[in-house]
Short mmCIF file of C-alpha atoms and ligand atoms in Angstrom, two decimals:
data_model
loop_
_atom_site.label_atom_id
_atom_site.label_comp_id
_atom_site.label_asym_id
_atom_site.label_seq_id
_atom_site.Cartn_x
_atom_site.Cartn_y
_atom_site.Cartn_z
CA UNK D 1 4.62 -31.41 9.53
CA UNK D 2 1.68 -30.63 7.28
CA UNK D 3 -1.72 -29.02 7.45
CA UNK D 4 -4.25 -27.76 4.92
CA UNK D 5 -4.49 -24.09 4.04
CA UNK D 6 -7.80 -22.25 3.55
CA UNK D 7 -7.40 -22.76 -0.17
CA UNK D 8 -7.20 -26.51 0.34
CA UNK D 9 -3.54 -27.01 -0.47
CA UNK D 10 -1.34 -29.22 1.60
CA UNK D 11 1.13 -27.11 3.48
CA UNK D 12 4.61 -28.37 4.25
CA UNK D 13 6.84 -26.54 6.63
CA UNK D 14 10.08 -27.59 8.18
CA UNK D 15 12.39 -25.95 10.61
CA UNK D 16 14.36 -23.31 8.78
CA UNK D 17 12.08 -22.58 5.84
CA UNK D 18 8.47 -21.74 5.06
CA UNK D 19 6.08 -23.57 2.75
CA UNK D 20 7.54 -21.78 -0.25
CA UNK D 21 11.09 -22.71 0.70
CA UNK D 22 12.00 -19.23 1.92
CA UNK D 23 14.59 -19.43 4.73
CA UNK D 24 13.55 -18.60 8.28
CA UNK D 25 16.26 -18.32 10.94
CA UNK D 26 13.99 -19.41 13.80
CA UNK D 27 13.63 -23.10 13.11
CA UNK D 28 10.51 -23.97 15.07
CA UNK D 29 7.71 -25.52 13.02
CA UNK D 30 4.92 -24.14 15.25
CA UNK D 31 6.36 -20.64 14.87
CA UNK D 32 6.77 -20.88 11.09
CA UNK D 33 3.24 -22.25 10.66
CA UNK D 34 1.84 -19.54 12.90
CA UNK D 35 3.54 -16.89 10.77
CA UNK D 36 2.07 -18.51 7.65
CA UNK D 37 -1.41 -18.38 9.19
CA UNK D 38 -1.04 -14.67 9.97
CA UNK D 39 0.30 -13.98 6.47
CA UNK D 40 -2.61 -15.82 4.90
CA UNK D 41 -5.10 -13.89 7.05
CA UNK D 42 -3.57 -10.65 5.84
CA UNK D 43 -3.63 -11.75 2.20
CA UNK D 44 -7.17 -13.12 2.36
CA UNK D 45 -8.51 -10.18 4.38
CA UNK D 46 -9.84 -12.59 7.01
CA UNK D 47 -9.67 -12.44 10.78
CA UNK D 48 -7.17 -10.35 12.70
CA UNK D 49 -3.61 -10.99 11.53
CA UNK D 50 -2.16 -8.80 14.29
CA UNK D 51 -4.04 -10.71 17.01
CA UNK D 52 -2.85 -13.97 15.43
CA UNK D 53 0.79 -12.82 15.42
CA UNK D 54 0.45 -11.53 19.00
CA UNK D 55 -0.74 -14.98 20.11
CA UNK D 56 2.24 -16.49 18.31
CA UNK D 57 4.64 -14.04 19.95
CA UNK D 58 3.33 -15.05 23.37
CA UNK D 59 4.54 -18.57 22.58
CA UNK D 60 7.66 -17.48 20.67
CA UNK D 61 8.79 -14.05 21.92
CA UNK D 62 12.23 -14.50 20.32
CA UNK D 63 10.87 -15.05 16.82
CA UNK D 64 12.26 -11.99 15.01
CA UNK D 65 10.33 -12.65 11.80
CA UNK D 66 7.03 -12.53 13.71
CA UNK D 67 7.94 -9.09 15.08
CA UNK D 68 8.92 -8.08 11.56
CA UNK D 69 5.56 -9.29 10.21
CA UNK D 70 3.70 -7.36 12.90
CA UNK D 71 5.51 -4.09 12.17
CA UNK D 72 5.27 -4.63 8.41
CA UNK D 73 1.52 -5.20 8.47
CA UNK D 74 1.06 -2.14 10.69
CA UNK D 75 2.90 0.05 8.15
CA UNK D 76 -0.02 -0.40 5.80
CA UNK D 77 -2.50 1.23 8.17
CA UNK D 78 -0.91 4.68 7.59
CA UNK D 79 -2.37 5.94 10.83
CA UNK D 80 -0.61 7.92 13.53
CA UNK D 81 -2.47 6.10 16.30
CA UNK D 82 -0.75 2.86 15.24
CA UNK D 83 2.71 4.40 14.92
CA UNK D 84 3.96 3.66 18.47
CA UNK D 85 2.89 0.03 18.22
CA UNK D 86 4.74 -0.27 14.90
CA UNK D 87 7.95 1.29 16.27
CA UNK D 88 7.79 -1.00 19.33
CA UNK D 89 7.53 -4.06 17.06
CA UNK D 90 10.56 -2.90 15.04
CA UNK D 91 12.53 -2.45 18.28
CA UNK D 92 11.59 -5.97 19.40
CA UNK D 93 12.67 -7.33 16.01
CA UNK D 94 16.02 -5.54 16.40
CA UNK D 95 16.43 -7.03 19.88
CA UNK D 96 15.91 -10.54 18.54
CA UNK D 97 17.84 -10.20 15.28
CA UNK D 98 21.25 -11.50 16.41
CA UNK D 99 20.73 -14.70 14.40
CA UNK D 100 18.62 -13.18 11.63
CA UNK D 101 19.40 -14.35 8.11
CA UNK D 102 20.04 -12.10 5.10
CA UNK D 103 16.38 -12.04 4.09
CA UNK D 104 15.23 -11.09 7.59
CA UNK D 105 17.88 -8.40 7.87
CA UNK D 106 16.55 -6.98 4.58
CA UNK D 107 13.00 -6.86 5.97
CA UNK D 108 14.29 -5.20 9.12
CA UNK D 109 16.20 -2.57 7.10
CA UNK D 110 12.97 -1.81 5.20
CA UNK D 111 11.10 -1.25 8.46
CA UNK D 112 13.87 0.91 9.86
CA UNK D 113 13.65 3.08 6.74
CA UNK D 114 9.87 3.24 7.10
CA UNK D 115 9.81 4.41 10.70
CA UNK D 116 12.22 7.18 9.74
CA UNK D 117 9.72 8.33 7.12
CA UNK D 118 11.68 6.98 4.16
CA UNK D 119 8.83 5.04 2.55
CA UNK D 120 10.55 4.86 -0.84
CA UNK D 121 13.68 3.54 0.85
CA UNK D 122 11.58 0.85 2.52
CA UNK D 123 10.25 -0.23 -0.88
CA UNK D 124 13.81 -0.47 -2.19
CA UNK D 125 14.83 -2.76 0.71
CA UNK D 126 11.76 -4.99 0.23
CA UNK D 127 12.47 -5.15 -3.50
CA UNK D 128 16.03 -6.29 -2.75
CA UNK D 129 14.65 -9.05 -0.54
CA UNK D 130 12.26 -10.12 -3.29
CA UNK D 131 15.01 -10.16 -5.91
CA UNK D 132 17.02 -12.58 -3.76
CA UNK D 133 13.96 -14.54 -2.58
CA UNK D 134 11.29 -14.41 -5.34
CA UNK D 135 9.05 -16.74 -3.31
CA UNK D 136 8.90 -14.26 -0.42
CA UNK D 137 5.17 -13.58 -0.59
CA UNK D 138 5.35 -11.16 2.34
CA UNK D 139 7.94 -8.98 0.56
CA UNK D 140 5.86 -9.05 -2.64
CA UNK D 141 2.72 -8.04 -0.75
CA UNK D 142 4.48 -5.19 1.00
CA UNK D 143 6.02 -3.75 -2.17
CA UNK D 144 2.75 -4.02 -4.09
CA UNK D 145 0.59 -2.47 -1.36
CA UNK D 146 3.12 0.27 -0.65
CA UNK D 147 3.30 1.10 -4.35
CA UNK D 148 -0.48 1.59 -4.16
CA UNK D 149 -0.13 3.78 -1.07
CA UNK D 150 2.58 5.91 -2.65
CA UNK D 151 1.05 6.13 -6.09
CA UNK D 152 3.80 4.24 -7.89
CA UNK D 153 1.47 2.99 -10.61
CA UNK D 154 4.02 1.20 -12.79
CA UNK D 155 5.61 -0.47 -9.77
CA UNK D 156 2.25 -2.00 -8.77
CA UNK D 157 2.42 -4.08 -11.94
CA UNK D 158 6.13 -4.58 -12.46
CA UNK D 159 7.00 -5.83 -9.01
CA UNK D 160 4.76 -8.80 -9.80
CA UNK D 161 5.98 -9.14 -13.39
CA UNK D 162 9.52 -9.49 -12.02
CA UNK D 163 8.71 -12.77 -10.28
CA UNK D 164 5.63 -13.92 -12.17
CA UNK D 165 7.05 -16.73 -14.29
CA UNK D 166 9.03 -18.11 -11.37
CA UNK D 167 5.73 -18.92 -9.65
CA UNK D 168 3.03 -21.38 -10.73
CA UNK D 169 -0.13 -23.06 -9.43
CA UNK D 170 1.95 -25.50 -7.41
CA UNK D 171 3.30 -22.83 -5.09
CA UNK D 172 1.03 -22.05 -2.11
CA UNK D 173 -0.29 -18.51 -2.37
CA UNK D 174 -0.15 -18.28 -6.18
CA UNK D 175 -3.75 -17.01 -6.16
CA UNK D 176 -2.58 -13.93 -4.26
CA UNK D 177 0.21 -13.30 -6.76
CA UNK D 178 -2.42 -13.43 -9.53
CA UNK D 179 -4.56 -10.97 -7.55
CA UNK D 180 -1.68 -8.50 -7.19
CA UNK D 181 -0.83 -8.81 -10.87
CA UNK D 182 -4.47 -8.31 -11.84
CA UNK D 183 -4.64 -5.05 -9.94
CA UNK D 184 -1.25 -3.83 -11.19
CA UNK D 185 -2.25 -4.56 -14.79
CA UNK D 186 -5.61 -2.84 -14.32
CA UNK D 187 -4.05 0.34 -12.92
CA UNK D 188 -1.78 0.37 -15.97
CA UNK D 189 -4.83 0.06 -18.23
CA UNK D 190 -4.07 -3.46 -19.44
CA UNK D 191 -7.67 -4.36 -18.75
CA UNK D 192 -7.96 -7.63 -20.68
CA UNK D 193 -4.98 -9.29 -19.03
CA UNK D 194 -5.98 -7.82 -15.68
CA UNK D 195 -9.41 -9.43 -15.82
CA UNK D 196 -7.95 -12.74 -16.95
CA UNK D 197 -5.48 -12.77 -14.03
CA UNK D 198 -8.21 -11.77 -11.59
CA UNK D 199 -10.54 -14.50 -12.79
CA UNK D 200 -7.74 -17.09 -12.69
CA UNK D 201 -7.10 -16.08 -9.08
CA UNK D 202 -10.80 -16.55 -8.32
CA UNK D 203 -10.84 -19.93 -10.03
CA UNK D 204 -8.16 -21.11 -7.60
CA UNK D 205 -9.74 -19.42 -4.62
CA UNK D 206 -13.15 -17.70 -4.85
CA UNK D 207 -12.59 -16.41 -1.31
CA UNK D 208 -10.05 -13.84 -2.52
CA UNK D 209 -11.32 -10.29 -1.98
CA UNK D 210 -8.29 -8.67 -3.60
CA UNK D 211 -8.93 -10.54 -6.85
CA UNK D 212 -12.63 -9.59 -6.69
CA UNK D 213 -11.39 -6.06 -6.19
CA UNK D 214 -9.13 -6.14 -9.26
CA UNK D 215 -11.97 -7.39 -11.47
CA UNK D 216 -14.28 -4.74 -9.99
CA UNK D 217 -11.70 -2.11 -10.94
CA UNK D 218 -11.58 -3.40 -14.51
CA UNK D 219 -15.36 -3.12 -14.73
CA UNK D 220 -15.31 0.34 -13.15
CA UNK D 221 -12.71 1.65 -15.58
CA UNK D 222 -14.44 0.08 -18.59
CA UNK D 223 -17.82 1.40 -17.48
CA UNK D 224 -19.41 -2.07 -17.26
CA UNK D 225 -21.82 -0.99 -14.55
CA UNK D 226 -24.54 -3.64 -14.94
CA UNK D 227 -21.98 -6.43 -15.30
CA UNK D 228 -20.14 -5.01 -12.30
CA UNK D 229 -23.24 -5.07 -10.12
CA UNK D 230 -23.89 -8.67 -11.16
CA UNK D 231 -20.27 -9.72 -10.57
CA UNK D 232 -20.24 -8.22 -7.10
CA UNK D 233 -23.53 -9.95 -6.26
CA UNK D 234 -22.23 -13.28 -7.58
CA UNK D 235 -19.28 -13.15 -5.18
CA UNK D 236 -20.79 -11.27 -2.24
CA UNK D 237 -21.00 -14.44 -0.12
CA UNK D 238 -17.22 -14.68 -0.43
CA UNK D 239 -16.25 -11.04 0.15
CA UNK D 240 -19.17 -9.69 2.18
CA UNK D 241 -17.77 -10.92 5.49
CA UNK D 242 -14.12 -10.15 4.70
CA UNK D 243 -12.05 -7.26 6.02
CA UNK D 244 -12.26 -5.78 2.52
CA UNK D 245 -16.06 -5.72 2.42
CA UNK D 246 -16.30 -2.02 3.10
CA UNK D 247 -14.23 -1.05 0.07
CA UNK D 248 -15.96 -3.62 -2.13
CA UNK D 249 -19.35 -2.17 -1.15
CA UNK D 250 -17.93 1.22 -2.15
CA UNK D 251 -17.11 -0.23 -5.56
CA UNK D 252 -20.60 -1.70 -5.83
CA UNK D 253 -22.05 1.72 -4.98
CA UNK D 254 -19.94 3.36 -7.73
CA UNK D 255 -21.58 1.12 -10.35
CA UNK D 256 -25.01 2.21 -9.14
CA UNK D 257 -23.94 5.85 -9.00
CA UNK D 258 -22.80 5.79 -12.61
CA UNK D 259 -26.25 4.73 -13.78
CA UNK D 260 -27.93 7.22 -11.43
CA UNK D 261 -29.43 4.74 -8.97
CA UNK D 262 -28.88 7.20 -6.15
CA UNK D 263 -31.37 5.58 -3.76
CA UNK D 264 -29.46 2.31 -3.98
CA UNK D 265 -26.20 4.21 -3.32
CA UNK D 266 -27.64 5.66 -0.11
CA UNK D 267 -28.92 2.20 0.89
CA UNK D 268 -25.42 0.75 0.47
CA UNK D 269 -23.92 3.67 2.34
CA UNK D 270 -26.26 3.25 5.30
CA UNK D 271 -26.00 -0.52 5.44
CA UNK D 272 -22.29 -1.00 4.79
CA UNK D 273 -20.26 2.23 4.95
CA UNK D 274 -21.64 3.96 8.00
CA UNK D 275 -20.25 2.08 10.97
CA UNK D 276 -20.94 3.24 14.51
CA UNK D 277 -17.49 2.23 15.63
CA UNK D 278 -15.83 5.44 16.78
CA UNK D 279 -12.43 3.81 16.35
CA UNK D 280 -13.22 2.57 12.89
CA UNK D 281 -10.67 1.79 10.28
CA UNK D 282 -9.44 4.87 8.39
CA UNK D 283 -9.93 3.13 5.07
CA UNK D 284 -13.54 2.52 5.98
CA UNK D 285 -14.06 6.19 6.79
CA UNK D 286 -12.20 7.15 3.64
CA UNK D 287 -14.59 5.16 1.44
CA UNK D 288 -17.56 6.70 3.23
CA UNK D 289 -16.31 10.23 2.56
CA UNK D 290 -15.41 9.37 -1.02
CA UNK D 291 -18.97 8.19 -1.67
CA UNK D 292 -20.75 11.05 0.10
CA UNK D 293 -18.61 13.62 -1.76
CA UNK D 294 -19.61 12.09 -5.09
CA UNK D 295 -23.25 12.24 -4.04
CA UNK D 296 -22.67 15.84 -3.05
CA UNK D 297 -21.26 16.63 -6.51
CA UNK D 298 -24.52 15.30 -7.92
CA UNK D 299 -26.47 17.60 -5.60
CA UNK D 300 -27.96 14.74 -3.53
CA UNK D 301 -28.97 15.61 0.04
CA UNK D 302 -26.89 13.53 2.47
CA UNK D 303 -28.91 14.58 5.53
CA UNK D 304 -26.95 14.24 8.76
CA UNK D 305 -24.52 11.70 7.32
CA UNK D 306 -21.74 14.29 6.93
CA UNK D 307 -22.01 15.31 10.56
CA UNK D 308 -21.77 11.72 11.76
CA UNK D 309 -18.77 11.12 9.51
CA UNK D 310 -16.98 14.36 10.42
CA UNK D 311 -17.23 13.30 14.10
CA UNK D 312 -15.25 10.20 13.23
CA UNK D 313 -12.59 12.12 11.31
CA UNK D 314 -12.11 14.95 13.80
CA UNK D 315 -9.66 13.18 16.16
CA UNK D 316 -7.35 12.73 13.14
CA UNK D 317 -7.37 16.43 12.21
CA UNK D 318 -4.02 17.22 13.78
CA UNK D 319 -2.20 13.95 13.25
CA UNK D 320 -1.23 14.01 9.64
CA UNK D 321 0.59 10.97 8.31
CA UNK D 322 -0.86 10.35 4.89
CA UNK D 323 -1.96 13.03 2.44
CA UNK D 324 -4.60 10.75 0.93
CA UNK D 325 -6.35 10.52 4.31
CA UNK D 326 -6.04 14.25 4.91
CA UNK D 327 -7.86 15.27 1.75
CA UNK D 328 -10.73 12.97 2.69
CA UNK D 329 -10.77 14.42 6.21
CA UNK D 330 -11.00 17.88 4.63
CA UNK D 331 -14.00 16.82 2.53
CA UNK D 332 -15.83 15.75 5.70
CA UNK D 333 -14.94 18.95 7.58
CA UNK D 334 -15.78 21.27 4.67
CA UNK D 335 -19.05 19.47 3.87
CA UNK D 336 -20.11 19.74 7.52
CA UNK D 337 -18.81 23.34 7.77
CA UNK D 338 -16.42 22.57 10.65
CA UNK D 339 -14.23 25.64 10.47
CA UNK D 340 -11.95 24.80 13.42
CA UNK D 341 -11.29 21.28 12.22
CA UNK D 342 -10.44 22.59 8.74
CA UNK D 343 -8.00 25.11 10.25
CA UNK D 344 -6.41 22.49 12.48
CA UNK D 345 -5.94 20.13 9.55
CA UNK D 346 -4.35 22.79 7.35
CA UNK D 347 -2.11 24.05 10.17
CA UNK D 348 -0.96 20.50 10.91
CA UNK D 349 -0.22 19.99 7.22
CA UNK D 350 1.68 23.27 6.88
CA UNK D 351 3.70 22.58 10.01
CA UNK D 352 4.37 19.09 8.78
CA UNK D 353 5.64 20.01 5.30
CA UNK D 354 7.98 22.56 6.89
CA UNK D 355 9.44 20.10 9.37
CA UNK D 356 9.24 16.67 7.77
CA UNK D 357 11.29 15.27 4.95
CA UNK D 358 9.46 12.00 4.42
CA UNK D 359 7.69 10.84 1.29
CA UNK D 360 4.31 11.99 2.52
CA UNK D 361 5.57 15.56 3.01
CA UNK D 362 6.17 15.87 -0.72
CA UNK D 363 2.74 14.40 -1.47
CA UNK D 364 1.13 16.84 0.96
CA UNK D 365 3.00 19.84 -0.44
CA UNK D 366 2.39 19.18 -4.11
CA UNK D 367 -1.04 17.60 -4.15
CA UNK D 368 -2.60 17.24 -0.70
CA UNK D 369 -2.63 20.86 0.43
CA UNK D 370 -3.74 22.34 -2.93
CA UNK D 371 -6.55 19.77 -3.06
CA UNK D 372 -7.58 20.55 0.54
CA UNK D 373 -7.75 24.27 -0.32
CA UNK D 374 -9.73 23.48 -3.48
CA UNK D 375 -12.26 21.52 -1.41
CA UNK D 376 -12.73 24.52 0.86
CA UNK D 377 -13.19 26.74 -2.18
CA UNK D 378 -15.76 24.37 -3.63
CA UNK D 379 -17.88 24.25 -0.50
CA UNK D 380 -17.70 28.05 -0.19
CA UNK D 381 -18.86 28.29 -3.81
CA UNK D 382 -15.57 29.90 -4.89
CA UNK D 383 -15.64 27.75 -7.99
CA UNK D 384 -13.14 29.77 -10.05
CA UNK D 385 -10.55 29.47 -7.30
CA UNK D 386 -11.29 25.77 -6.98
CA UNK D 387 -10.63 25.30 -10.71
CA UNK D 388 -7.43 27.34 -10.57
CA UNK D 389 -6.08 25.17 -7.76
CA UNK D 390 -6.95 21.83 -9.33
CA UNK D 391 -6.06 22.45 -12.97
CA UNK D 392 -2.27 22.53 -12.48
CA UNK D 393 -2.20 19.30 -10.43
CA UNK D 394 -4.80 17.15 -12.18
CA UNK D 395 -2.32 14.99 -14.10
CA UNK D 396 0.01 14.55 -11.14
CA UNK D 397 -2.53 13.34 -8.63
CA UNK D 398 -1.25 9.75 -8.76
CA UNK D 399 1.41 10.99 -6.32
CA UNK D 400 -1.36 11.04 -3.75
CA UNK D 401 -1.63 7.24 -3.84
CA UNK D 402 -4.78 5.12 -4.09
CA UNK D 403 -6.33 3.94 -7.35
CA UNK D 404 -7.49 5.68 -10.51
CA UNK D 405 -11.07 5.08 -9.42
CA UNK D 406 -10.43 6.72 -6.05
CA UNK D 407 -8.57 9.70 -7.51
CA UNK D 408 -11.32 10.25 -10.05
CA UNK D 409 -12.94 12.33 -7.32
CA UNK D 410 -10.41 15.07 -8.12
CA UNK D 411 -11.21 15.20 -11.82
CA UNK D 412 -14.93 15.08 -11.13
CA UNK D 413 -14.68 17.92 -8.57
CA UNK D 414 -12.69 19.97 -11.07
CA UNK D 415 -15.30 19.41 -13.78
CA UNK D 416 -18.23 20.28 -11.52
CA UNK D 417 -16.40 23.42 -10.33
CA UNK D 418 -15.72 24.45 -13.94
CA UNK D 419 -19.42 24.04 -14.78
CA UNK D 420 -20.51 26.00 -11.72
CA UNK D 421 -17.90 28.71 -12.45
CA UNK D 422 -19.48 28.94 -15.91
CA UNK D 423 -16.14 28.19 -17.54
CA UNK D 424 -17.99 26.18 -20.13
CA UNK D 425 -15.22 25.83 -22.71
CA UNK D 426 -12.95 24.30 -20.08
CA UNK D 427 -15.83 22.23 -18.68
CA UNK D 428 -16.54 20.85 -22.16
CA UNK D 429 -12.91 19.83 -22.56
CA UNK D 430 -12.87 18.13 -19.17
CA UNK D 431 -16.19 16.40 -19.78
CA UNK D 432 -14.98 15.26 -23.20
CA UNK D 433 -11.94 13.68 -21.56
CA UNK D 434 -14.25 11.76 -19.27
CA UNK D 435 -16.60 10.46 -21.96
CA UNK D 436 -13.62 9.28 -23.98
CA UNK D 437 -12.38 7.38 -20.92
CA UNK D 438 -15.78 6.03 -19.94
CA UNK D 439 -18.44 6.46 -22.62
CA UNK D 440 -21.02 4.40 -20.71
CA UNK D 441 -21.26 6.86 -17.82
CA UNK D 442 -24.49 8.84 -17.88
CA UNK D 443 -22.92 11.38 -15.51
CA UNK D 444 -20.20 12.13 -18.02
CA UNK D 445 -22.69 12.74 -20.85
CA UNK D 446 -24.82 14.97 -18.64
CA UNK D 447 -21.73 17.07 -17.96
CA UNK D 448 -21.09 17.34 -21.71
CA UNK D 449 -24.72 18.42 -22.15
CA UNK D 450 -24.44 21.09 -19.43
CA UNK D 451 -21.23 22.45 -20.97
CA UNK D 452 -22.76 22.66 -24.46
CA UNK D 453 -25.86 24.29 -23.00
CA UNK D 454 -23.65 26.88 -21.30
CA UNK D 455 -21.90 27.54 -24.59
CA UNK D 456 -25.29 28.11 -26.24
CA UNK D 457 -25.17 24.99 -28.39
CA UNK D 458 -28.49 23.44 -27.51
CA UNK D 459 -28.33 21.01 -30.44
CA UNK D 460 -25.24 19.26 -29.17
CA UNK D 461 -26.46 19.60 -25.58
CA UNK D 462 -29.62 17.72 -26.56
CA UNK D 463 -27.64 15.01 -28.27
CA UNK D 464 -25.46 14.47 -25.18
CA UNK D 465 -28.50 14.50 -22.90
CA UNK D 466 -30.16 11.90 -25.10
CA UNK D 467 -27.08 9.73 -24.72
CA UNK D 468 -27.30 10.00 -20.93
CA UNK D 469 -30.99 9.08 -21.00
CA UNK D 470 -30.27 6.11 -23.25
CA UNK D 471 -27.63 4.87 -20.80
CA UNK D 472 -29.92 5.06 -17.79
CA UNK D 473 -33.08 3.73 -19.44
CA UNK D 474 -34.05 0.42 -17.88
FE1 LIG O 501 -10.57 -0.05 -5.13
#
C-alpha cells in the first residue's frame, strides 16, 4: 500500500515494517500507516499527534507500538498534569507486549525507566534501540529531544552523527534528521555546518519548523539580528501556524531585543506569546516568562503582563517535575511579588530533592534552587547575594537543559546584578565575555560601557557606548 507524505514522497508500508524498513510486530498496514502519520505530525509540529494516535488506538487497541508512541511523546511535555496519562499508556503497552519484537521491547524499557524517574536510563535504552535500528526515526527523535531537555549538549549532536551517513535523501524523514543534526551542531558551536544542515533540511521541506529553529539559533548565537529577522519573515508562512510558532516568535523577538527594538518585542509578546488559554502549553508560558524577564533586565515596564502570566504558572507551583520550568515559574512569581507562590515552589523543590532520586532532582539541587533563590534576591534588590549565588553555577547551567540561547538569561541576570551591586570589575569581566561571544549585541556593549563608567574610566565607557550606538543606528 502507498500514500504520499506531507513532504511529497511516496510512502511504502507493508505488514511487519514501517516505511524505513524498521520492524513492527503488529502487521496491519492501516495501523503502521497511522503510526507514521502521528510520528510525522510530531516531527513537523503539525496537528495533534496524541489525538491522531488515540484515534488509531480506537481502531487498533492491541497495537503496542502505538501505546509506546503515545507514552513516548508525552514524556517530552515534562509536566506533572500529563504524568498519569503517560503511565497509563506505558501500562497499556505492557499489556499488549506479549508479541513485541526486540526493538519494541527496547522502547518499552526506555519508558519504564522514564516513569521511574530514570531519564538518563531511558536515553540509554533508546540509544540501544537506535544502534540496532539506525532507521528508527522515533528513537532518534526521543534521544535528541531528551538530550535537549537534560542538557546533554554533546549528545544532541552525536546521537545524529552516529547514524548520519547511513541515511540519505531517499529515506523518508531525512529532512528531520538534518534538522536534528543542525541543532546539535549549533549547540556545539559548529555554526557553519549547522546552518548548512538546516538549510538543506529546508530545501527538502520548507515546512520544517525544527530546521527553521536551528538556523534561527545559528543567527542568534552569531548575532546576525537583521538577517535573523529577515529569515524568520521569509519562512513565517511555513512556521507561523505550526505547534512551534510560539518558540519561533520568541526567537524573532530576541533578534529585535538585541538591537533595542523594544516596542516590537512587546508587540510580538502581545500578539504571539500571551495566550488566554489557562491550560496553555508549559513551553509557551516558559517563552513568555523568558522574554518578559529579559525586558525586565532592560528596565522596560511590562505593565500587567507579569500578573497575567503568574496566574497561568501558579497551579504548577507545587508540582515540580522539571527544574527548567521551575526557575521560569519563580521569575513570574518574583516579578509579580507573589510571596506565597514563591514559598510553595521552593518548599516543593526542597521536599522533592530530599525525597526523589531522579535526574531532575540533581538538576534542581545544583542549579534550579540556587537560581530560584538568586531570582528572589534580584527582585528584592539584594544584588550582591544574587551575584554570589549565580557565580559558582554559571558554567554548569547546561545541566538545567534547554538551549544556550535560553540559558543566556542566567548570565545576563548575573551581569545586571553585578552592575547594580556596583561590582564593576566583575561586571566588566562578565560583559567582556559577552561581547567576545556576540560582538554585534548593543546590549552587551552598553553593559561594558556601564562597567567602565563605574570604574571611573569614562574614555573606555564612551568608546563602548559609541559601539552600541553604531550597532543600533538605522
Ligand atoms: Fe530555541
